[in-house]
CSV table of C-alpha atoms in Angstrom, one decimal:
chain,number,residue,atom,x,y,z
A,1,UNK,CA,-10.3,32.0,-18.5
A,2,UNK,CA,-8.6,34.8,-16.7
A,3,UNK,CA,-11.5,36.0,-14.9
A,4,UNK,CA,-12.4,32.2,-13.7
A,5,UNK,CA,-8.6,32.1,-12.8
A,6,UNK,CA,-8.9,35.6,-10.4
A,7,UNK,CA,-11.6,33.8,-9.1
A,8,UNK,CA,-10.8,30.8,-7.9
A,9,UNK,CA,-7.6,32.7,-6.8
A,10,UNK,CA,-9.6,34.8,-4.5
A,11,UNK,CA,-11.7,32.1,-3.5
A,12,UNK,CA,-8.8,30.2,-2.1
A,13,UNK,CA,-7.6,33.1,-0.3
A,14,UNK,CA,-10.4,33.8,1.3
A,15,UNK,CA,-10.5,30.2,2.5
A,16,UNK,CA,-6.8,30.7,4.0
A,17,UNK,CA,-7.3,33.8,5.5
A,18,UNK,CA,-10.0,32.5,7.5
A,19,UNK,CA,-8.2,30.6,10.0
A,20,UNK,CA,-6.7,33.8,11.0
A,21,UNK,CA,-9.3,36.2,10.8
A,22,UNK,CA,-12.2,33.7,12.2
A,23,UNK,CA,-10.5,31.0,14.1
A,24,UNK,CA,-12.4,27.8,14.6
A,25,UNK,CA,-15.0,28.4,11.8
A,26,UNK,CA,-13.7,26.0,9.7
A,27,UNK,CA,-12.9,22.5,11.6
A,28,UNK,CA,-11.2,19.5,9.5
A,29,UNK,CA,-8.5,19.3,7.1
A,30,UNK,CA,-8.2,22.0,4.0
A,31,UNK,CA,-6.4,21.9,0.8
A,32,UNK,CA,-6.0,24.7,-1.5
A,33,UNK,CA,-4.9,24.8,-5.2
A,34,UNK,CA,-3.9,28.2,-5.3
A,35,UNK,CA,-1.2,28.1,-8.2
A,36,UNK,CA,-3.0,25.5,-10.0
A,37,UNK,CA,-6.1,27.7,-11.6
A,38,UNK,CA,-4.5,28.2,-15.4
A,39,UNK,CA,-4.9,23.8,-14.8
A,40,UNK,CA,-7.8,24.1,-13.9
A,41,UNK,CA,-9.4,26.8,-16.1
A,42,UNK,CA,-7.8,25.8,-19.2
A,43,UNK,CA,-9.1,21.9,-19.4
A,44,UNK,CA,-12.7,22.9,-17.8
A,45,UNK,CA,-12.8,25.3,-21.2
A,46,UNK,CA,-12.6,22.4,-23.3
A,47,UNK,CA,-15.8,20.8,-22.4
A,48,UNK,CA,-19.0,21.4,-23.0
A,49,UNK,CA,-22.7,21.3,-21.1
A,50,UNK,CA,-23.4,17.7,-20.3
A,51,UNK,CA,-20.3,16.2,-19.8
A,52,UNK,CA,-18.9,15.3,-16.3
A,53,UNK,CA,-15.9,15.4,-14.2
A,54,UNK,CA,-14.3,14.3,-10.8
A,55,UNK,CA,-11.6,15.8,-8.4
A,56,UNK,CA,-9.6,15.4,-5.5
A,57,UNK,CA,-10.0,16.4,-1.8
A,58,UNK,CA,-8.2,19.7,-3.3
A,59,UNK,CA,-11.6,20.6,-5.0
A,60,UNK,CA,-12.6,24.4,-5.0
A,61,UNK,CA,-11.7,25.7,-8.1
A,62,UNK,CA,-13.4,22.9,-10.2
A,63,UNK,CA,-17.1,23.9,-9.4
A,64,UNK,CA,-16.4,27.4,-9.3
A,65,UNK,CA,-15.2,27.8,-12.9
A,66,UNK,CA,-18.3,25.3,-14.2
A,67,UNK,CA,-20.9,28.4,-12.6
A,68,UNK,CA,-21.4,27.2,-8.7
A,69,UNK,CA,-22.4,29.2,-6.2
A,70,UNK,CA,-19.7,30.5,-4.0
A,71,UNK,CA,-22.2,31.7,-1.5
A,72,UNK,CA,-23.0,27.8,-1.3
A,73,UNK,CA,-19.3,26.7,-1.8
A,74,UNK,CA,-17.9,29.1,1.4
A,75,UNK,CA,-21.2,27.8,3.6
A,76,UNK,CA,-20.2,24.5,2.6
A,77,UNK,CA,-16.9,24.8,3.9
A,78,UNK,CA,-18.0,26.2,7.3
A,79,UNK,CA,-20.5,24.0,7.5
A,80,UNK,CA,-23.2,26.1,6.9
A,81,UNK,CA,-26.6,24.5,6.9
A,82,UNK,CA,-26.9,27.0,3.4
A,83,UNK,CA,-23.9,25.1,1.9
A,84,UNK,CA,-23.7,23.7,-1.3
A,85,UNK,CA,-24.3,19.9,0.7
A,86,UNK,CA,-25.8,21.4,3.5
A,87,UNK,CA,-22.6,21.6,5.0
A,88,UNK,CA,-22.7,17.2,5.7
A,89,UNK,CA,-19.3,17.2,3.2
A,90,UNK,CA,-17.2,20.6,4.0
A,91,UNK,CA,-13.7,21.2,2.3
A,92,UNK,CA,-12.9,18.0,0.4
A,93,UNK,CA,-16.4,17.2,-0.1
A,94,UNK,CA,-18.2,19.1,-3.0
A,95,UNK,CA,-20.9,18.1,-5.1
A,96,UNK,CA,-22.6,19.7,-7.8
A,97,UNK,CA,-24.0,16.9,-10.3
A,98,UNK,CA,-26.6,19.6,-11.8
A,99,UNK,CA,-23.1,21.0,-13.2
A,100,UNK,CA,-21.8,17.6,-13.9
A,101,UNK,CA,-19.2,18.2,-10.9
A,102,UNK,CA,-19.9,14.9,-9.4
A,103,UNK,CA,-17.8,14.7,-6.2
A,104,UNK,CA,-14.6,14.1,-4.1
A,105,UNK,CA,-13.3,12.8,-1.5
A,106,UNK,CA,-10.6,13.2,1.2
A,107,UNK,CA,-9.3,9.7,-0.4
A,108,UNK,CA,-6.0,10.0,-2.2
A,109,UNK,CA,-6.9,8.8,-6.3
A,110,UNK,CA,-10.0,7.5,-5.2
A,111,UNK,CA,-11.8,9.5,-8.1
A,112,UNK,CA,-9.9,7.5,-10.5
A,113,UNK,CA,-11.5,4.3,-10.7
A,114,UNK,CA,-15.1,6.3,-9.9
A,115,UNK,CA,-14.7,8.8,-12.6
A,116,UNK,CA,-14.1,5.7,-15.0
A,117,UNK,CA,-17.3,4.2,-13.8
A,118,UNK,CA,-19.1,7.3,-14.7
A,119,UNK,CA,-17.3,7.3,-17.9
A,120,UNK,CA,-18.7,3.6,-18.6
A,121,UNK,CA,-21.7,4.7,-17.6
A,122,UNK,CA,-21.6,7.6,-20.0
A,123,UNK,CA,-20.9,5.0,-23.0
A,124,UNK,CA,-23.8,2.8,-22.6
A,125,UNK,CA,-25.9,5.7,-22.5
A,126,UNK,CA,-24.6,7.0,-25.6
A,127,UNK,CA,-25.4,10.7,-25.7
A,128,UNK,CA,-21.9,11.8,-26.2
A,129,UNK,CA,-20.5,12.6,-23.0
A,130,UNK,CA,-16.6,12.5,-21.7
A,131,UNK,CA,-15.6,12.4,-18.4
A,132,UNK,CA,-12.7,14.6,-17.1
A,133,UNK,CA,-10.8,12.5,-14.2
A,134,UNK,CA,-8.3,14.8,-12.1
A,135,UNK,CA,-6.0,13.7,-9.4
A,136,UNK,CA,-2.2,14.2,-8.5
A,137,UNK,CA,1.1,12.8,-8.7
A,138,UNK,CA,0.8,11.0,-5.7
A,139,UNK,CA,-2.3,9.0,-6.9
A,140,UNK,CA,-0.1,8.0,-10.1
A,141,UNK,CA,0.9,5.4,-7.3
A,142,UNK,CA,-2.5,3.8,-6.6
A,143,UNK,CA,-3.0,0.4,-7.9
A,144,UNK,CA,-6.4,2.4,-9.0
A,145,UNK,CA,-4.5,4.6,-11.2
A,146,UNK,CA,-3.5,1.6,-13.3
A,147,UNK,CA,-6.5,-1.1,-12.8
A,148,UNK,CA,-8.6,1.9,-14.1
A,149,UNK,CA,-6.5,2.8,-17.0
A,150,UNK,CA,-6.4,-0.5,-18.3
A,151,UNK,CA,-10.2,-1.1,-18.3
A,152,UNK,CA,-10.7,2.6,-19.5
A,153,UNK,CA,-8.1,1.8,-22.7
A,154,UNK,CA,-9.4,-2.1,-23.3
A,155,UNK,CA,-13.1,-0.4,-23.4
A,156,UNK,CA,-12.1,2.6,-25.0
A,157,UNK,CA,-14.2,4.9,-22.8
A,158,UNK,CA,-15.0,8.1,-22.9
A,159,UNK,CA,-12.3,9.7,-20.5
A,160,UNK,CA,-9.7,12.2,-20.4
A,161,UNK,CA,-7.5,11.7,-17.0
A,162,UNK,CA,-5.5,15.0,-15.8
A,163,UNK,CA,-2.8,14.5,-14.2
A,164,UNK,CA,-2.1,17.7,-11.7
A,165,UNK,CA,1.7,17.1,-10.9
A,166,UNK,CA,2.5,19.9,-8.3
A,167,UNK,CA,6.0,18.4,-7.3
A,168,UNK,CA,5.2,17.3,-4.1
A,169,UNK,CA,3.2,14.4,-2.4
A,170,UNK,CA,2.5,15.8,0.7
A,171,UNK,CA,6.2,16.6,2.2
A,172,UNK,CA,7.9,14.0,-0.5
A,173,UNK,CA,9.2,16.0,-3.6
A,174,UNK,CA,7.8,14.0,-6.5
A,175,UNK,CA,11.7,13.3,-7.4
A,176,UNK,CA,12.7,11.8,-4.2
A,177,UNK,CA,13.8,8.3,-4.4
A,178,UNK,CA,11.6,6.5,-1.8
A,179,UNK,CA,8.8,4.8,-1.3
A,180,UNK,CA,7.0,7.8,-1.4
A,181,UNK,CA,8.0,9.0,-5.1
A,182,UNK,CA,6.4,8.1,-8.0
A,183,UNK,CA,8.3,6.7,-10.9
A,184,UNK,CA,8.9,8.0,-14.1
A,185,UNK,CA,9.8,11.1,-15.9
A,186,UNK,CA,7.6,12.4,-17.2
A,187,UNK,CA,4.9,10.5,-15.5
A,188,UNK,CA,2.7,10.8,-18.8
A,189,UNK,CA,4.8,7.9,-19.6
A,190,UNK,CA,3.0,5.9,-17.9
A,191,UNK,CA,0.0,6.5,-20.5
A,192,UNK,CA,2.3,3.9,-23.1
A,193,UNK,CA,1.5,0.9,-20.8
A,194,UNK,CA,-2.1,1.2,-21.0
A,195,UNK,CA,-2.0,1.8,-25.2
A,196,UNK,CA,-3.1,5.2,-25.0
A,197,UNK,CA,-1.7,8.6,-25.7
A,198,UNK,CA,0.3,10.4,-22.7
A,199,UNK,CA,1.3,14.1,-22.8
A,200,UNK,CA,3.1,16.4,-20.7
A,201,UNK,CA,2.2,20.1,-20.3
A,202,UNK,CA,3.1,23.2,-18.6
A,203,UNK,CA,-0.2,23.7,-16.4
A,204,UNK,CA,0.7,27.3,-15.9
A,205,UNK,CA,-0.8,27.9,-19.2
A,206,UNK,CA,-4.0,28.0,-19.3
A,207,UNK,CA,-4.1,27.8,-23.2
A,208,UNK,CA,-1.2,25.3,-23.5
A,209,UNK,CA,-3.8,23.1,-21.0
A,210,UNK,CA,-6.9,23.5,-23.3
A,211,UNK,CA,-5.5,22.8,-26.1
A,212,UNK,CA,-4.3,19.6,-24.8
A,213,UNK,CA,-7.1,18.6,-23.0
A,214,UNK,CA,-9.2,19.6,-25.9
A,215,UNK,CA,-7.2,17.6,-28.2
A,216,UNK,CA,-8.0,14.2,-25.6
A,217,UNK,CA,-11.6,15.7,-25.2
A,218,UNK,CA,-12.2,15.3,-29.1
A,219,UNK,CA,-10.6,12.0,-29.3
A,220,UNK,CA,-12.7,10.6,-26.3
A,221,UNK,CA,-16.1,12.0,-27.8
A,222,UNK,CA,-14.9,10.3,-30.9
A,223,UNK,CA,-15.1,6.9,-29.7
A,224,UNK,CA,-11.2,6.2,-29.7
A,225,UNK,CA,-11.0,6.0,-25.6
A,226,UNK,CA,-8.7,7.8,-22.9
A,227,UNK,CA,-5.6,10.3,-22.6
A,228,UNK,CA,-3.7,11.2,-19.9
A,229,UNK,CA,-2.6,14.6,-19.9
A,230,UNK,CA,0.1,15.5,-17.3
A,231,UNK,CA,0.2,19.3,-15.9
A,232,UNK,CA,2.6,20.6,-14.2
A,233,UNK,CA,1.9,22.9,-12.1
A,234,UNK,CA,3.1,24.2,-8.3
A,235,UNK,CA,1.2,25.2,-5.6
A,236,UNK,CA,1.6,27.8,-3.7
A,237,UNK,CA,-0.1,26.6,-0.3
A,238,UNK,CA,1.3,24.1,1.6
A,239,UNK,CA,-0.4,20.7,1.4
A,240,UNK,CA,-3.2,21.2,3.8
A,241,UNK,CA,-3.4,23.0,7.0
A,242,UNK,CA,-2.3,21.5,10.4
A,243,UNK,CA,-5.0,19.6,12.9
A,244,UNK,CA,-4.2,22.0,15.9
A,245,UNK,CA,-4.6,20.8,19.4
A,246,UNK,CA,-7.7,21.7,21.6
A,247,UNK,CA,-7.6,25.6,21.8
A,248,UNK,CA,-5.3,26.3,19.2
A,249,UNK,CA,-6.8,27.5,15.7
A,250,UNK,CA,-6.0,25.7,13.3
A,251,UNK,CA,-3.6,27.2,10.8
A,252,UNK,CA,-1.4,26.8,7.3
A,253,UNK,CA,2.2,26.4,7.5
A,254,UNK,CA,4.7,27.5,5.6
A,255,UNK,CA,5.0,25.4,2.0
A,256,UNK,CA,7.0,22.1,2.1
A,257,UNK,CA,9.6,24.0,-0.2
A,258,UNK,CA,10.0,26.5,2.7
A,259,UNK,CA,8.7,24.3,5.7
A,260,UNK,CA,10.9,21.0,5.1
A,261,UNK,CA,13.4,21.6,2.6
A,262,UNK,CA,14.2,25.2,3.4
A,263,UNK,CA,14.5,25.8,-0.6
A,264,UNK,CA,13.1,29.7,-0.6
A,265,UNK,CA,14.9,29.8,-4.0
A,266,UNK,CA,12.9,26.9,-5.7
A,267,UNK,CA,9.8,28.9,-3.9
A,268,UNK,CA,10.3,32.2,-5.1
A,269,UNK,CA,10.9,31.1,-8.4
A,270,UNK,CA,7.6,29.4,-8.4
A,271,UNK,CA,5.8,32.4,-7.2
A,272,UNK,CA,7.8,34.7,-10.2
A,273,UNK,CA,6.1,32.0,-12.5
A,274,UNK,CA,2.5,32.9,-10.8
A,275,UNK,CA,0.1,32.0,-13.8
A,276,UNK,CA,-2.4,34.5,-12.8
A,277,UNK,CA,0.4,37.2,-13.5
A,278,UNK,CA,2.1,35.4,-16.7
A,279,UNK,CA,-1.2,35.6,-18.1
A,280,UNK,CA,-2.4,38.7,-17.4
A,281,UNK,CA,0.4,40.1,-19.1
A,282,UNK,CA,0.2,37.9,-22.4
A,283,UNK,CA,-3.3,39.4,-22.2
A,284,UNK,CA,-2.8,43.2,-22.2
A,285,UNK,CA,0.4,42.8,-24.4
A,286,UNK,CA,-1.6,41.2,-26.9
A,287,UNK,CA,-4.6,43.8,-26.7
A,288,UNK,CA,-7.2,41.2,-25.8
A,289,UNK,CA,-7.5,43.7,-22.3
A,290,UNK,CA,-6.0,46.7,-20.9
A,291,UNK,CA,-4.2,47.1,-17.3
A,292,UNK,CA,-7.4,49.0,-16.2
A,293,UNK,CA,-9.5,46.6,-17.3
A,294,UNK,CA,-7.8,43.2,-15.9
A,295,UNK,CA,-7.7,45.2,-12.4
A,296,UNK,CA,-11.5,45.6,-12.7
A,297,UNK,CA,-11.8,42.1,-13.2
A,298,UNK,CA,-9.5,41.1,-10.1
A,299,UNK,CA,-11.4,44.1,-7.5
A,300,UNK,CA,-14.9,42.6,-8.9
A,301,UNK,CA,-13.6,39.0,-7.7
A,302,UNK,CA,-12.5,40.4,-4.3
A,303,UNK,CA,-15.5,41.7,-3.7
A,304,UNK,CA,-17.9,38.4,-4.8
A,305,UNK,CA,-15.6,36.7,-2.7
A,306,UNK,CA,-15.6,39.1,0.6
A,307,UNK,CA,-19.4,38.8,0.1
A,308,UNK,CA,-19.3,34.7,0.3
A,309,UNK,CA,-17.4,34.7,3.6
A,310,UNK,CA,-20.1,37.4,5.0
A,311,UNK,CA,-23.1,35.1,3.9
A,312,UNK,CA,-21.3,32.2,5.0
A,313,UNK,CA,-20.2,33.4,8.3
A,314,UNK,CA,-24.2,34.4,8.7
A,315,UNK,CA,-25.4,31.1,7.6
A,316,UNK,CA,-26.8,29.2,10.4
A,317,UNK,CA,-25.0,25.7,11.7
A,318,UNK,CA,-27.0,22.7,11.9
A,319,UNK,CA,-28.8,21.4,14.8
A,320,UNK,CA,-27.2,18.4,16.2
A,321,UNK,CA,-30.5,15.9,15.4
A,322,UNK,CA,-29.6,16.6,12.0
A,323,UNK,CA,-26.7,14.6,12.1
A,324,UNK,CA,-28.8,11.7,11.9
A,325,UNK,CA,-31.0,13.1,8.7
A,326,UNK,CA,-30.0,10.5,6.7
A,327,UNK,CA,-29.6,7.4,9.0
A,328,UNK,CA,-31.2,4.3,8.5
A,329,UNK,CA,-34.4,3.5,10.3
């Protein structure tokens, strides 16, 4: 877990330093979930080859940790003809259903009610799969969120949804009485509407997370339908970076914390909870590695990850005709 955490760290890094370092190579919207990797790591551990999950737009660290290519991953996000979709989907659009990653999309919850399909899908075929559904606070909003809940508890299927609360939707601290917050404290309340058990969980532990995803894992493969596991977690990027008029590179501002509330306190008290740090030391206190050893692991990340930009920055772009690949006759 550590190692896939210093990974998808990295990763993300990598991604945000390129808007600097190679302006313009990467056109669109990004999101990053640096902060958010013990999340991430620590439910992905609980389930096994076969079964399936689905993510937001803020998608990188999923398919990493299940054993995709970065190579593919940083090409996608260029849009690299060598990309992991041939660089047709970019950021917010990653595949890899040979690793049951099935997709995303730039659509706020909209892997909700489609991660509940597969789910359904999953229980007519019978071969003991569950589903992992992960989406944000913000989704929690979604008329989706709770059309898909309700079928998923009625029809007991084989789902386990993750709810990644990282304080913020967007600009709008999660608190914020608007219409723009989402009610409830905590929102795995919102699990006792829909009959089915609702947890909260501190989603800067990556073995806090696993054991309660695993716990909703087991209970889905059992036949006796959905969680909803809450983690809370806090990014460390802002939202997403900022569309840039013609000319100017696009860029990442400062995080809403910092940007719009001007709370460097509530900030740097996030960053002094850094999961990749917290763990590390639980792990060399406990003997499980040494000091040496864990900053092996995070140099050998570093470099896999300086050696995805390189091959994606030499990956070829498409040829404009192949815009129209997949059009209809």
């Amino acid at each position: 877990m550590f190692t896939q955490m210093l990974r998808i760290r990295e990763f993300e890094e990598r991604v945000k330093r390129t808007f600097t370092e190679h302006p313009g190579v990467i056109r669109g919207h990004t999101h990053l979930a640096d902060g958010v990797e013990a999340s991430i790591v620590g439910s992905l551990a609980a389930i096994r080859a076969g079964d399936q999950l689905m993510a937001t737009y803020r998608c990188h660290g999923y398919p990493l940790a299940l054993g995709t290519d970065p190579n593919a991953m940083m090409a996608e996000i260029y849009g690299r003809t060598t990309g992991l979709c041939g660089g047709y989907g970019g950021s917010m659009h990653l595949a890899d259903p040979d690793r049951g990653f099935v997709g995303t999309s730039g659509i706020v919850g909209q892997s909700i009610p489609q991660a509940t399909g597969v789910a359904y899908a999953a229980q007519i075929r019978g071969d003991g799969q569950v589903v992992l559904c992960f989406f944000g606070d913000g989704a929690s909003k979604q008329g989706a969120f709770h059309e898909s809940l309700n079928i998923a508890s009625l029809w007991r299927l084989p789902i386990v949804y993750i709810l990644e609360n990282n304080n913020y939707n967007a600009v709008t601290r999660t608190e914020q009485e608007d219409a723009n917050a989402a009610a409830g404290e905590p929102l795995s309340t919102k699990a006792t509407a829909y009959s089915m058990p609702g947890v909260t969980v501190d989603g800067c532990d990556p073995l806090a997370v696993h054991d309660a995803v695993a716990t909703a894992v087991a209970r889905a493969r059992a036949g006796e339908g959905p969680t909803l596991v809450e983690s809370k977690v806090y990014r460390f990027s802002a939202h997403g970076n900022i569309i840039a008029p013609p000319g100017v590179p696009l860029h990442f501002p400062e995080h809403e914390a910092i940007e719009v509330f001007g709370a460097v306190e509530e900030y740097e008290a996030a960053k002094r909870g850094d999961p990749i740090p917290r763990f590390r030391g639980v792990l060399v206190t406990e003997g499980v590695l040494t000091s040496a050893e864990a900053d092996e692991l995070a140099a050998s990340a570093a470099d896999e990850m300086a050696a995805a930009v390189r091959f994606g920055l030499e990956s070829p772009l498409p040829a404009p005709e192949a815009a129209l690949a997949f059009a209809e006759a």
